Each structure stands twice: as C-alpha cells, then as structure tokens.
Coordinates of C-alpha atoms in Angstrom, one line a residue:
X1 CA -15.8 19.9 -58.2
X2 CA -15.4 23.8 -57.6
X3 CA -18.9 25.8 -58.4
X4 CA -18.5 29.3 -60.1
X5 CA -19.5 32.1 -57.9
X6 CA -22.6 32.7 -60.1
X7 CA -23.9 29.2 -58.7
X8 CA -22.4 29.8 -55.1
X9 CA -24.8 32.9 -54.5
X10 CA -27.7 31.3 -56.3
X11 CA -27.3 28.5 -53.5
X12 CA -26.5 30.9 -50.7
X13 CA -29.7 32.8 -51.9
X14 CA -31.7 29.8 -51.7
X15 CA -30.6 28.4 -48.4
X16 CA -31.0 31.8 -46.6
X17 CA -34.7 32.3 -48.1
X18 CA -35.6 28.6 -47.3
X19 CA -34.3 29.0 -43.6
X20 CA -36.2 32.1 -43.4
X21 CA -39.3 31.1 -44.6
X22 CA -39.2 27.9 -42.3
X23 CA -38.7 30.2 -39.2
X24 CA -41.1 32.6 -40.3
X25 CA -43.0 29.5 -41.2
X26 CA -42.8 28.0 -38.1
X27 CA -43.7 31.3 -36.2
X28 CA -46.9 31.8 -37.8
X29 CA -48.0 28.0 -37.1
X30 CA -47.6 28.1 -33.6
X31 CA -49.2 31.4 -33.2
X32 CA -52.6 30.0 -36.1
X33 CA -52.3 26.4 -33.4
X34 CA -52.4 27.9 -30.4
X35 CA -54.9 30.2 -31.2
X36 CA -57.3 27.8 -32.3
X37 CA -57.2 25.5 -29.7
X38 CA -57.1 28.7 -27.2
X39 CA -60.1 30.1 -29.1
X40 CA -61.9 26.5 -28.7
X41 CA -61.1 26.0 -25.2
X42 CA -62.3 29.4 -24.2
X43 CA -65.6 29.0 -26.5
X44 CA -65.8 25.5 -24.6
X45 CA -65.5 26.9 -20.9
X46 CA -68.0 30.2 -21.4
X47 CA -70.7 27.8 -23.1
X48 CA -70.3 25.0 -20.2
X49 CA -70.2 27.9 -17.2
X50 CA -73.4 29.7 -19.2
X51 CA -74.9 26.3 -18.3
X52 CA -73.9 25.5 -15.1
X53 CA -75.3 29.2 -14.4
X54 CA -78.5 28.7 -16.0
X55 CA -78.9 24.7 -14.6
X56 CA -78.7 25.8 -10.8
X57 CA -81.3 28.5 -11.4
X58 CA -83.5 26.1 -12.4
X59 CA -85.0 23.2 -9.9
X60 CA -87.0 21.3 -11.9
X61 CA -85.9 18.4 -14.0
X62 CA -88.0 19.4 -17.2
X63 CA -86.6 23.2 -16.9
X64 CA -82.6 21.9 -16.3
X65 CA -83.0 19.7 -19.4
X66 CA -84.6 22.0 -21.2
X67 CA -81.2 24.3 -20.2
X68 CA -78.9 21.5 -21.5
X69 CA -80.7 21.2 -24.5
X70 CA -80.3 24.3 -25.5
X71 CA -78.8 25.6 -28.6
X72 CA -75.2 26.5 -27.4
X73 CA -71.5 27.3 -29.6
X74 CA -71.1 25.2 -32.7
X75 CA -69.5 21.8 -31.7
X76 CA -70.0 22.1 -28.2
X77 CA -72.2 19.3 -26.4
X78 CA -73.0 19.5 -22.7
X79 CA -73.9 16.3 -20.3
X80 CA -74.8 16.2 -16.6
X81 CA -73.4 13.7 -13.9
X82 CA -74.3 13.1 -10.8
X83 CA -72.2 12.5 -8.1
X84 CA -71.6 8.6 -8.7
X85 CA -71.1 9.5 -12.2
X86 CA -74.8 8.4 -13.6
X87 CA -75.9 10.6 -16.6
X88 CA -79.0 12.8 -16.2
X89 CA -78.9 14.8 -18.9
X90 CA -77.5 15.1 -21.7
X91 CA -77.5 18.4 -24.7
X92 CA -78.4 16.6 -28.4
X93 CA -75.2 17.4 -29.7
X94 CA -73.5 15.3 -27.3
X95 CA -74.7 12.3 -28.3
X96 CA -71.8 11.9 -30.9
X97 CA -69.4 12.3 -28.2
X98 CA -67.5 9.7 -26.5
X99 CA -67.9 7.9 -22.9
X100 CA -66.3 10.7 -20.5
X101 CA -65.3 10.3 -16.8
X102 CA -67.3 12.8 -14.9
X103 CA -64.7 12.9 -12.1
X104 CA -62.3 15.9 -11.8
X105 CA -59.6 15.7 -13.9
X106 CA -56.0 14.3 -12.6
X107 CA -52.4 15.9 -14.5
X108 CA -52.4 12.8 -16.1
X109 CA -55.4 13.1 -17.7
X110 CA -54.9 16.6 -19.1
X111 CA -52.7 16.4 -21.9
X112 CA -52.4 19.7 -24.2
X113 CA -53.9 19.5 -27.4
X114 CA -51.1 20.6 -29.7
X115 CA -47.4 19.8 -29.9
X116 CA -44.4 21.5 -28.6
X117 CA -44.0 23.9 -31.3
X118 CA -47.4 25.8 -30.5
X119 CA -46.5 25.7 -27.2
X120 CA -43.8 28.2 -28.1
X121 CA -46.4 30.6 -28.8
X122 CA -48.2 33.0 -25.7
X123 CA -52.0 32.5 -25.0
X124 CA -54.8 33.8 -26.9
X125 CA -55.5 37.4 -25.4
X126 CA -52.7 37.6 -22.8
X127 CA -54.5 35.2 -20.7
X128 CA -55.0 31.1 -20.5
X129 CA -57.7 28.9 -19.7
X130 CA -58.3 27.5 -16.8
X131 CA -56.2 24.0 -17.7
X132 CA -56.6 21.9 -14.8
X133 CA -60.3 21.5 -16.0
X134 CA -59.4 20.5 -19.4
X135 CA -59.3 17.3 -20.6
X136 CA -58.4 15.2 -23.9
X137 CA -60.6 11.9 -25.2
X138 CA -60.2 10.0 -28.2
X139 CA -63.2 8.6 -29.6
X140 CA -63.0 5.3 -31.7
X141 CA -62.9 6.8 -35.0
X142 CA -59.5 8.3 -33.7
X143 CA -61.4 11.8 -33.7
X144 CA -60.1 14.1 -30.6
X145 CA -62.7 15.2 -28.4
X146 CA -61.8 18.4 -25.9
X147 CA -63.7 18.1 -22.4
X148 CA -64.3 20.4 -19.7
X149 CA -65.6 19.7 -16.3
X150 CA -67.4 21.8 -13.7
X151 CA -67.9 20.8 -10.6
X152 CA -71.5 21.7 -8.7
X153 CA -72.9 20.6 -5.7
X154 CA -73.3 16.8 -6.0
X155 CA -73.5 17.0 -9.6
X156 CA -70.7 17.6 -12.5
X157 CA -71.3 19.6 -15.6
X158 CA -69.1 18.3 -18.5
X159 CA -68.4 20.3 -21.8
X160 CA -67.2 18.5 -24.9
X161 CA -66.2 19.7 -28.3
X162 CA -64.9 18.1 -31.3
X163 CA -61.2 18.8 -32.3
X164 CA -62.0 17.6 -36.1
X165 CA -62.2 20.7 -38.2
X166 CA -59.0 22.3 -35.7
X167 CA -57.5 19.5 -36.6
X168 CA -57.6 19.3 -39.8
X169 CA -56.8 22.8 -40.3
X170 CA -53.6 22.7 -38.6
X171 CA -52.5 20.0 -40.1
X172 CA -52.8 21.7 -43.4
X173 CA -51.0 24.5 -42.2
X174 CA -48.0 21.9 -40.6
X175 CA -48.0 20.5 -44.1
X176 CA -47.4 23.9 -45.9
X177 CA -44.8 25.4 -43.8
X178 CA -42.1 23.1 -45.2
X179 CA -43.5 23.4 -49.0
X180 CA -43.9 27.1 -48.7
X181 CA -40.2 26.7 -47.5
X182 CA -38.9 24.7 -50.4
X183 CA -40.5 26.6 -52.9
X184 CA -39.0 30.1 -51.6
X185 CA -35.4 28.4 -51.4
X186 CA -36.0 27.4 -55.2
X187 CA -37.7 30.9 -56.1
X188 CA -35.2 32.4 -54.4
X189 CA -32.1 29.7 -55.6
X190 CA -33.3 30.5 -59.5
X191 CA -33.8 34.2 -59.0
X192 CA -30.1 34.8 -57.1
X193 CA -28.5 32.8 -60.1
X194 CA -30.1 34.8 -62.9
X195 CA -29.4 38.3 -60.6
X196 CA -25.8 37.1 -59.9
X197 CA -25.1 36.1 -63.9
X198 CA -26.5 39.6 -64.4
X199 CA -24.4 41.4 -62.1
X200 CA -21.7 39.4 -62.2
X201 CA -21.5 40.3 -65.9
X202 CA -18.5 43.1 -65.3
X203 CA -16.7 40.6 -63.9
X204 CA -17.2 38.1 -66.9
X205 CA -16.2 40.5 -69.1
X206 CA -13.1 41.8 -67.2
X207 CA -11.9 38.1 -67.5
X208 CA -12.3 37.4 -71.2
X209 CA -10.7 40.6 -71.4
X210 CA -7.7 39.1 -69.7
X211 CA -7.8 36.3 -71.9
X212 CA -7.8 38.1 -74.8
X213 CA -5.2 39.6 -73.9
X214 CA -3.0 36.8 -72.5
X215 CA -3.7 34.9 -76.0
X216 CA -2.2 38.1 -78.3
X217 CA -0.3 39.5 -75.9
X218 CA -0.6 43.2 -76.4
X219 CA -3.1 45.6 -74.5
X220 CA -5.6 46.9 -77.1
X221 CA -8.6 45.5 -75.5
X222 CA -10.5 47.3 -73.1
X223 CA -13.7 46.2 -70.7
X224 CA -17.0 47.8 -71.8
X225 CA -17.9 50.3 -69.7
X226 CA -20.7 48.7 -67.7
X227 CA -24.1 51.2 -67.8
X228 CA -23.9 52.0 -63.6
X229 CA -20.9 53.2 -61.8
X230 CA -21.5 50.7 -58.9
X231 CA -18.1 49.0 -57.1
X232 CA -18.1 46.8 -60.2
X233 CA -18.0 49.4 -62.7
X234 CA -15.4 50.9 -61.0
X235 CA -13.6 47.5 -61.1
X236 CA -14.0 47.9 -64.7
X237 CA -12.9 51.4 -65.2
X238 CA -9.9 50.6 -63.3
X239 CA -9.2 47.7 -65.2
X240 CA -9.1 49.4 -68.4
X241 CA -6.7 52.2 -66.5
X242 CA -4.0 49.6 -65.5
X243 CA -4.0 48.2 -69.3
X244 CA -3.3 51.6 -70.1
X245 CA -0.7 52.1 -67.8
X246 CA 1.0 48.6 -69.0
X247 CA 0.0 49.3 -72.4
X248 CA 2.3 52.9 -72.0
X249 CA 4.3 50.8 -70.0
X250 CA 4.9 48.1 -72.8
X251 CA 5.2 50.7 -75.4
X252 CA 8.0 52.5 -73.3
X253 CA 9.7 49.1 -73.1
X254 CA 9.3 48.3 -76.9
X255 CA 11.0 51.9 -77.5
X256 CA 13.7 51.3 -74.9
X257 CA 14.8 48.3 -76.1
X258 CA 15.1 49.9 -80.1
X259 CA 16.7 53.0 -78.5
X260 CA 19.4 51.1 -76.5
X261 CA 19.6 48.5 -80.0
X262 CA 20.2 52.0 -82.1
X263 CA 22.3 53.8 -79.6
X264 CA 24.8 50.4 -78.9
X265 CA 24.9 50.1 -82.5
X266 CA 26.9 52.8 -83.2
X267 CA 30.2 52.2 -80.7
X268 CA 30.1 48.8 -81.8
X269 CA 30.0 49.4 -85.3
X270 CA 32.4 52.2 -84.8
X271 CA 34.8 49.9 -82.7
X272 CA 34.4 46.9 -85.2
X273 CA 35.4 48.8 -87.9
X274 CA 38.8 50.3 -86.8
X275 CA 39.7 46.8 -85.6
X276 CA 38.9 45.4 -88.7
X277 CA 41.2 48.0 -89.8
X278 CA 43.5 47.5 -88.3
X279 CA 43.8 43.4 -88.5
X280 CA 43.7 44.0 -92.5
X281 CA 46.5 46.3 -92.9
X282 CA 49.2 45.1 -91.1
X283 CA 51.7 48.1 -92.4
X284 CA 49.7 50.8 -91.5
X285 CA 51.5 53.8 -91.0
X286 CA 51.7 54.7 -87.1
X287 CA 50.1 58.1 -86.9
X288 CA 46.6 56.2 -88.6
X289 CA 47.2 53.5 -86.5
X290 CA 47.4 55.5 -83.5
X291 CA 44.2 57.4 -84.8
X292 CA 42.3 54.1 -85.5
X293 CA 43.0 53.1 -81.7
X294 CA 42.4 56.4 -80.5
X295 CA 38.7 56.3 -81.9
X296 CA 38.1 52.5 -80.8
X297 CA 39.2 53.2 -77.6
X298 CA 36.8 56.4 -77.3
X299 CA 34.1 54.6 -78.7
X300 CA 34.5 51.8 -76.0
X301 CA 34.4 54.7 -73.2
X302 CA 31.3 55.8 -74.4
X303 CA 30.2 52.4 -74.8
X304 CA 31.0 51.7 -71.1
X305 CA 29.3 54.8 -70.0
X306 CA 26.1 53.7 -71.6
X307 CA 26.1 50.3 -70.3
X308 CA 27.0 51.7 -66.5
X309 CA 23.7 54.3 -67.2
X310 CA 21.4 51.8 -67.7
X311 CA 22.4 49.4 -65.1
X312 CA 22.0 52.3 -63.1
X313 CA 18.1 52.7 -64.7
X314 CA 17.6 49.3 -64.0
X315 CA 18.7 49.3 -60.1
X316 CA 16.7 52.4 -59.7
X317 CA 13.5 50.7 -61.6
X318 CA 14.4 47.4 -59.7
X319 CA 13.7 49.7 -56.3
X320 CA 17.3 49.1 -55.2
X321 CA 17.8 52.1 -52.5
X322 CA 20.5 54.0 -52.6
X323 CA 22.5 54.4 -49.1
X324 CA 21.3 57.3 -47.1
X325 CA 23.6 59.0 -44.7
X326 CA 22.9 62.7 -42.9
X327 CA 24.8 65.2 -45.4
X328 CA 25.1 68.6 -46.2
X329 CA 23.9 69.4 -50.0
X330 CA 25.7 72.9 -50.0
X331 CA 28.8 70.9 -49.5
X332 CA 27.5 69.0 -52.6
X333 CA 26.8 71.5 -54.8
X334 CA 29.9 73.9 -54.2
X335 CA 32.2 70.6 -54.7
X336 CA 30.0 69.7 -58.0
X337 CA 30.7 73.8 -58.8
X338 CA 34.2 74.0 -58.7
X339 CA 34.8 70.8 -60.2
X340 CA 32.6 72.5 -63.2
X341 CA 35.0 76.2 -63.2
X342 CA 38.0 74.1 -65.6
X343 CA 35.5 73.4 -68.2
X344 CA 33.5 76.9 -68.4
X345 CA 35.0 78.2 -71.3
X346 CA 34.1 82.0 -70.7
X347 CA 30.8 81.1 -69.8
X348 CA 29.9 82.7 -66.2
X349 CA 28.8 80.3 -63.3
X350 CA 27.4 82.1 -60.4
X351 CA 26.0 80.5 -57.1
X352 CA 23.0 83.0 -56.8
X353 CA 21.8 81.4 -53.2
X354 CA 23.3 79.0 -50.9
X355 CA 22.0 77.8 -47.9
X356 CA 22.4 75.6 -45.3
X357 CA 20.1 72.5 -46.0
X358 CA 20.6 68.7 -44.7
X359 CA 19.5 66.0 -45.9
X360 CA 19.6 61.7 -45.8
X361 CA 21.4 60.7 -49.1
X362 CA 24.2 59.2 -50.9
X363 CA 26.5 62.3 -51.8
X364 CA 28.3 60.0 -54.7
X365 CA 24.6 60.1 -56.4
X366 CA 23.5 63.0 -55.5
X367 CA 26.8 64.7 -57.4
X368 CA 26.1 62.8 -60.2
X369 CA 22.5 64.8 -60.4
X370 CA 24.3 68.0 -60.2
X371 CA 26.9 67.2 -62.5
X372 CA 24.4 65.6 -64.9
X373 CA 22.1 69.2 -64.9
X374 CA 25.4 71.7 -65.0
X375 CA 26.8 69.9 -67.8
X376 CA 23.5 69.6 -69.9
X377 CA 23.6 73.4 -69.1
X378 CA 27.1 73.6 -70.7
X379 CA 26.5 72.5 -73.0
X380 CA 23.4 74.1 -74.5
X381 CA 24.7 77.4 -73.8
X382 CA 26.9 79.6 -75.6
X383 CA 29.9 81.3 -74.8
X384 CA 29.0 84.2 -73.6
X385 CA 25.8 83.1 -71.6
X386 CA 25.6 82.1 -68.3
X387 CA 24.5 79.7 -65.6
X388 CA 22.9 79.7 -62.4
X389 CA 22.8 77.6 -59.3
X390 CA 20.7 77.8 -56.1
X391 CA 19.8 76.3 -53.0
X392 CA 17.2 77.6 -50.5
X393 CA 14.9 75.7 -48.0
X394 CA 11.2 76.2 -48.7
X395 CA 8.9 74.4 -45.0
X396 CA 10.5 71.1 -44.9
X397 CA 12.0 70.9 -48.6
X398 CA 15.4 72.0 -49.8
X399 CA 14.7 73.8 -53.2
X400 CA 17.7 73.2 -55.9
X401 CA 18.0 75.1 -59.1
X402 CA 19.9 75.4 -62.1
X403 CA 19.0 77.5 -64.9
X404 CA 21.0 78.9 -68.1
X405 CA 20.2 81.5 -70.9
X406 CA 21.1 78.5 -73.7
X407 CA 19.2 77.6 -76.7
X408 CA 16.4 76.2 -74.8
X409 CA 14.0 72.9 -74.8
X410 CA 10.7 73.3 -77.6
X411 CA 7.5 73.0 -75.8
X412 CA 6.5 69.9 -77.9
X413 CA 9.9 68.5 -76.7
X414 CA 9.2 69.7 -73.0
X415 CA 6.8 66.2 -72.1
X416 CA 9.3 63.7 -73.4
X417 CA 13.2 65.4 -72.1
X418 CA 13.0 62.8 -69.5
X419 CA 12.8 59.6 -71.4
X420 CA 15.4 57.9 -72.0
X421 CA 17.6 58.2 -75.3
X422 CA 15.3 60.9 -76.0
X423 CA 17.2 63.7 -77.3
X424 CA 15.7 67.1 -78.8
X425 CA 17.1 68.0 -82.5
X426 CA 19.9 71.0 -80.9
X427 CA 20.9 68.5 -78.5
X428 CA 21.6 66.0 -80.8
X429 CA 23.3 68.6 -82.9
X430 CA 25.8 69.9 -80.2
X431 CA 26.4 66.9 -78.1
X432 CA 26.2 63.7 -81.2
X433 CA 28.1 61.5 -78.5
X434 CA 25.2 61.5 -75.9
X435 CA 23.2 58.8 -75.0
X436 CA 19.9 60.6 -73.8
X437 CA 20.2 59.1 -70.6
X438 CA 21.5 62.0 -68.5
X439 CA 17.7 63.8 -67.3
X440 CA 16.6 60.0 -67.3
X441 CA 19.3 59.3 -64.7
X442 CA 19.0 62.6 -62.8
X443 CA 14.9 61.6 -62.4
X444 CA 15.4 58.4 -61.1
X445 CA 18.4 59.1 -58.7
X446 CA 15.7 62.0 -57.7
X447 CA 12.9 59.5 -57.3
X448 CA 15.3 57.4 -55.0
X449 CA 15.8 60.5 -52.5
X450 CA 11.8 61.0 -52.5
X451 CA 11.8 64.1 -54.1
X452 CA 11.0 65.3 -57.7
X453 CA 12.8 66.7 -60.3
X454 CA 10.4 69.6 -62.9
X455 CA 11.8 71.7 -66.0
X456 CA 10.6 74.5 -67.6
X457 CA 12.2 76.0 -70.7
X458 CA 11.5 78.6 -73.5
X459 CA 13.1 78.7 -76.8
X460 CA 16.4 81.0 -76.5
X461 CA 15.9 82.6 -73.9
X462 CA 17.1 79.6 -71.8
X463 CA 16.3 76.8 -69.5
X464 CA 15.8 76.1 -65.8
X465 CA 15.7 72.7 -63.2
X466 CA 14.0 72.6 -60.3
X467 CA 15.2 69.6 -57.9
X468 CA 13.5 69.5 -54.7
X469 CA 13.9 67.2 -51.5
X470 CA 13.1 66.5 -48.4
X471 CA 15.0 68.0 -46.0
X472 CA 16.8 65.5 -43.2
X473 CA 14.4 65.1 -40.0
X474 CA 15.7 66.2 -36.7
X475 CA 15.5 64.4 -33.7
X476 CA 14.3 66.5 -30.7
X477 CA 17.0 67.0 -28.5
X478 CA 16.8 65.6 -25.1
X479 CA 17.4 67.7 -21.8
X480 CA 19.2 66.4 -19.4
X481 CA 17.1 66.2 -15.7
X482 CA 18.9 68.3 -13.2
X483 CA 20.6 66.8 -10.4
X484 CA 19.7 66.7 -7.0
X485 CA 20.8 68.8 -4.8

C-alpha cells in the first residue's frame, strides 16, 4: 500500500514532534527528580547537623531531648543512638519511621533514591550531598524512608524523612512524559496533514490539470494561479508556460501538417491529371503529349524538392548534427556568388565586404543557406535593383549579410517569414512554385551551426538578412622548448 505524500508528512510530522517531546520530556524529568530528592537530602542533612550542633551543647538529658524534640523541616524525624545502637531519644515525628541501623552506612546500604534517568541530570546547586551518609529504608507499607547518619562521640545522630509525597510526584511526572509525548505526535500528525493538504493544494491542482488534459487531449486548461509566489507557485506558473509552449507547439504541428496536405496536393493532383491524360487518349498528338510529360515531370521535381526539404526539417528538429569540419566561409560565399552571376538578369550583385572568417561547419549546408537567401533575393527584386553580400567578423562572430532593394516583407508578415509554407501575398505572386520552406530551412541549418539567423525589411524599399556564427576556436600554438646547448 503506497501513502500519498499528504499522509507521509502528516506522519513524518508526528513522529519528529513525538520524539521531541519525549527527549524534551525526558530532560525536564530528570532535572524535576533529581532536584527533589537533591532538595530533600540537603533539607535532611542541615536539619540533622543543626541537631547534632545544638545536642553536644547541651549536657543534660532533659535539655538534649528537649533539642530532638524540637520542631525541625517538614517530614524530617531525628533519633539518637548510642554507641551499641540503644535509642535514647527520639524527635515525635520519628515515631512513624521505620527500625534503622545506627551504624555507619556500608556502599551496599546506600542505594540512590531515583533511577538511571535522573541520574543523567547534574546536582542541585553545582554541588552534591554528602552520599556516603545517606541511606535508603523501606518501611512495611512499602513507603521509602531517606536516612542520614552522623556520627558523634559514642553516640549517632540519625535523620529520617519520608520519600511519599517525592514519590508520588515523580511518578506523576514519569507518567506524563510519554502522554504529553503521544498527544504532541497526534496534535502534531493531524495538524501536518491538514497543512500539507493545504499546501500541497498547487500540486493537486497541477495534476488534475494534467488529467484534464490527457482525457481531451488539447492544452486549454491552465493551473490557477495559486495566491503566493512560493516554489510551488512557481511550479504552477511554469506549468501553465510549458502548456503554452506545447499548446503553440501543437498548433504549429496542426498547421504543418494542413500546409504540407495543401502544398503536396497540388503536384500530385497536377501529376495525376496529365497521366490520366495521357492513359485516356492513346492518339494524342506528340507535341501535347510531350507537353503533358513535360509538366508531370516538373511537377514531380518540385514534388521531390519538397519532400527532400522537410526531411531535412525533420533531421534538424530530430537534433541530427550536421558534420563540422574547419572551413573558410569567404570561400563559401564567393563559390555560392558566382554560381548566382548566370541567373542575374541585369540585376547587380556586389560583394560589399569580404573577410577572412573560419569557422566548424558543413560547407554543402552552409551553401545551401546562402543560396536559399540570394535566391529569395532574386527573386523579390526587380530588374534593375540590386543585391548585396557581406561578411565581416564582429569579437568572436562572423557577421553574414544579404540585403536587396526588392519589394520588401510587410511588418505584419515580418513575425511569421520563418514558418514553414508560410509565404507573404508578393511572394506567392512571383514565385507560385515555392513551397515556403526556404527561410524555414535556412533557420534551422542556422540553428545547427549555433548561430542565429534575424530579418528586417520595409515595404519597397527592400530587404536585408543577417546570419551570424560563431567563429572556429583556435588552438594556442605550442612553442617548441629550445635545445640544449
């Protein structure tokens, strides 16, 4: 059987209180025990020297009776022995008392009069009583009866006291350590539940959240914001960010999968219908035919080129890495720039900066970035505009840049150019065979290198990329120790 958390600390609560109440428990007994007795020996031994004082000042038998029958502590009765242990005299008190040995004391007849846990405790005042003329008697009526003895000159003065009331008190208080014990681990059990269930509640509701959730699978719940900011609200506020995230996250799927549904659609319908065409009219003249196959086989080249995009998305969400090899990326971009010089069209392509700048990459992705950005900048640009390339270093990044004087990217469109098959309304107007894919490509091979691609772009007056990453570490060079001569 597996207890919730709730009842875990409640029991943790408990047990920790209980064993701290019994220690403290314990504590205070032996110091209330061993104070009492302390304080009853010490009252025992002043009263019996007071006597023994006041009986050798006296040498008459009426005056040394008269001194033992004298009024002393509360519970303390005083007889006199001679030296064959005969009584002589004897206070009134002491008559309740039981039959004593006047002789001194032996260890064995000096037991202590509480147990070994008040013997944990220090003596009352710093200081202990003298012990080895202390005694312990049990009368008949199982009372304990504390004696002292104090030797004079042929005669012993004996001191007794009742241990009834001492007792009985400590007793009590032995009996309430373990309830007082017991009743905190309960107090202290109930209270830690109803304070765990209580702030435990974030919790409770972060899980029938997740419930919720798993039963209609979609991500429109949210936690309650709890009413402190503790490390449990912020478990809750972070919960509700990461449905967010998967919520934008599922959303993005949703629209990727309609996007790639739509954007397949069209080759395929395309394709199917020219073969269809061609399978139902077998005499078709050879210049349509040719056409028909001409368009299929287009169609199936775009088609291709979309699949081979997104299974290049997916490796790049998947968090394949690309292979990474010290290169140049001016020898990059001035291959990807030449290769671009056939297709200008009168439109000017100047290199404004080039410098030297190396990097850890693959060069066949990192052309396919370049190419991707000069011909999106084709082919929004007219022509007679023009386009720009650049590489600098900036600390330890190398700062790529191409820019145009095209039609340019809407600011409402600016947010969303990097989503994929997301195309703007002139883009979709001059280039109706993209997929959308390109910028989507060119982030993620970007986000594979560790850098980041940005894009800033006003309405015709043209548009620029910014591309940077991190430049290739170089390894200190190591000198060589000179030889001995």
């Amino acid at each position: 059987m597996t207890l919730s958390l709730r009842t875990r600390l409640g029991l943790w609560y408990g047990g920790l209180t209980g064993i701290v109440v019994l220690l403290v428990g314990l504590f205070t007994y032996a110091i209330h025990a061993r104070g009492q007795y302390d304080v009853l020996d010490e009252t025992l031994q002043q009263a019996v020297n007071h006597v023994a004082g006041e009986y050798q000042a006296e040498t008459t038998d009426p005056g040394r009776q008269a001194v033992v029958s004298a009024p002393l502590a509360a519970g303390v009765g005083v007889r006199v022995y001679d030296d064959v242990g005969q009584l002589r005299f004897e206070s009134p008190y002491a008559q309740f008392a039981p039959t004593v040995s006047p002789l001194p004391l032996s260890s064995g007849q000096r037991p202590l009069p509480y147990d070994f846990i008040a013997r944990l405790a220090l003596p009352m005042h710093g200081r202990d009583v003298a012990q080895e003329a202390l005694g312990l008697v049990v009368a008949q009526d199982r009372v304990r009866w504390r004696v002292y003895v104090q030797p004079l000159s042929g005669e012993f003065v004996v001191g007794l006291a009742s241990l009834s009331q001492v007792d009985a008190s400590v007793d009590d208080f032995r009996g309430l350590v373990p309830l007082l014990a017991v009743s905190g681990a309960l107090i202290a059990m109930v209270a830690g539940w109803l304070l765990a269930g209580r702030a435990l509640r974030p919790v409770a509701d972060v899980t029938a959240t997740a419930e919720r959730i798993a039963g209609s699978a979609t991500f429109e719940d949210r936690v309650p914001p709890p009413a402190h900011q503790d490390e449990l609200g912020r478990l809750a506020a972070t919960f509700n960010d990461m449905l967010d995230s998967l919520q934008e996250s599922y959303r993005k799927q949703q629209r990727f999968v309609a996007d790639v549904s739509h954007e397949l659609r069209a080759p395929l319908t395309a394709i199917q219908a020219n073969l269809e065409l061609l399978e139902r009219v077998r005499d078709m003249p050879e210049g349509e035919r040719a056409i028909a196959v001409t368009e299929a086989s287009r169609e199936a080249q775009r088609l291709a080129r979309m699949v081979a995009d997104m299974l290049l998305l997916a490796r790049a969400d998947a968090g394949v890495p690309v292979r990474r090899q010290p290169l140049a990326l001016n020898d990059v971009v001035l291959l990807s720039v030449e290769e671009l010089r056939a297709v200008l069209n009168g439109r000017r392509l100047e290199v404004e900066a080039l410098e030297t700048a190396r990097i850890d990459g693959d060069a066949d992705r990192l052309k396919q970035l370049l190419v991707i950005l000069l011909d999106n900048a084709l082919k929004y640009t007219p022509a007679t505009g023009r386009l720009g390339v650049s590489l600098r270093r900036q600390g330890q990044m190398a700062i790529l840049s191409v820019k145009d004087t095209g039609v340019g990217i809407a600011s409402n469109d600016l947010p969303h150019v990097f989503d994929r098959f997301y195309r703007a309304d002139p883009a979709r107007a001059r280039d109706p065979g993209g997929s959308g894919l390109g910028l989507a490509i060119a982030r993620a091979i970007t986000s594979q290198h560790g850098g980041d691609i940005s894009i800033s772009s006003r309405p015709a007056e043209g548009t620029t990329v910014t591309v940077r990453l991190p430049l290739a570490q170089v390894a200190p060079r190591r000198t060589r120790p000179a030889a001995a001569a």
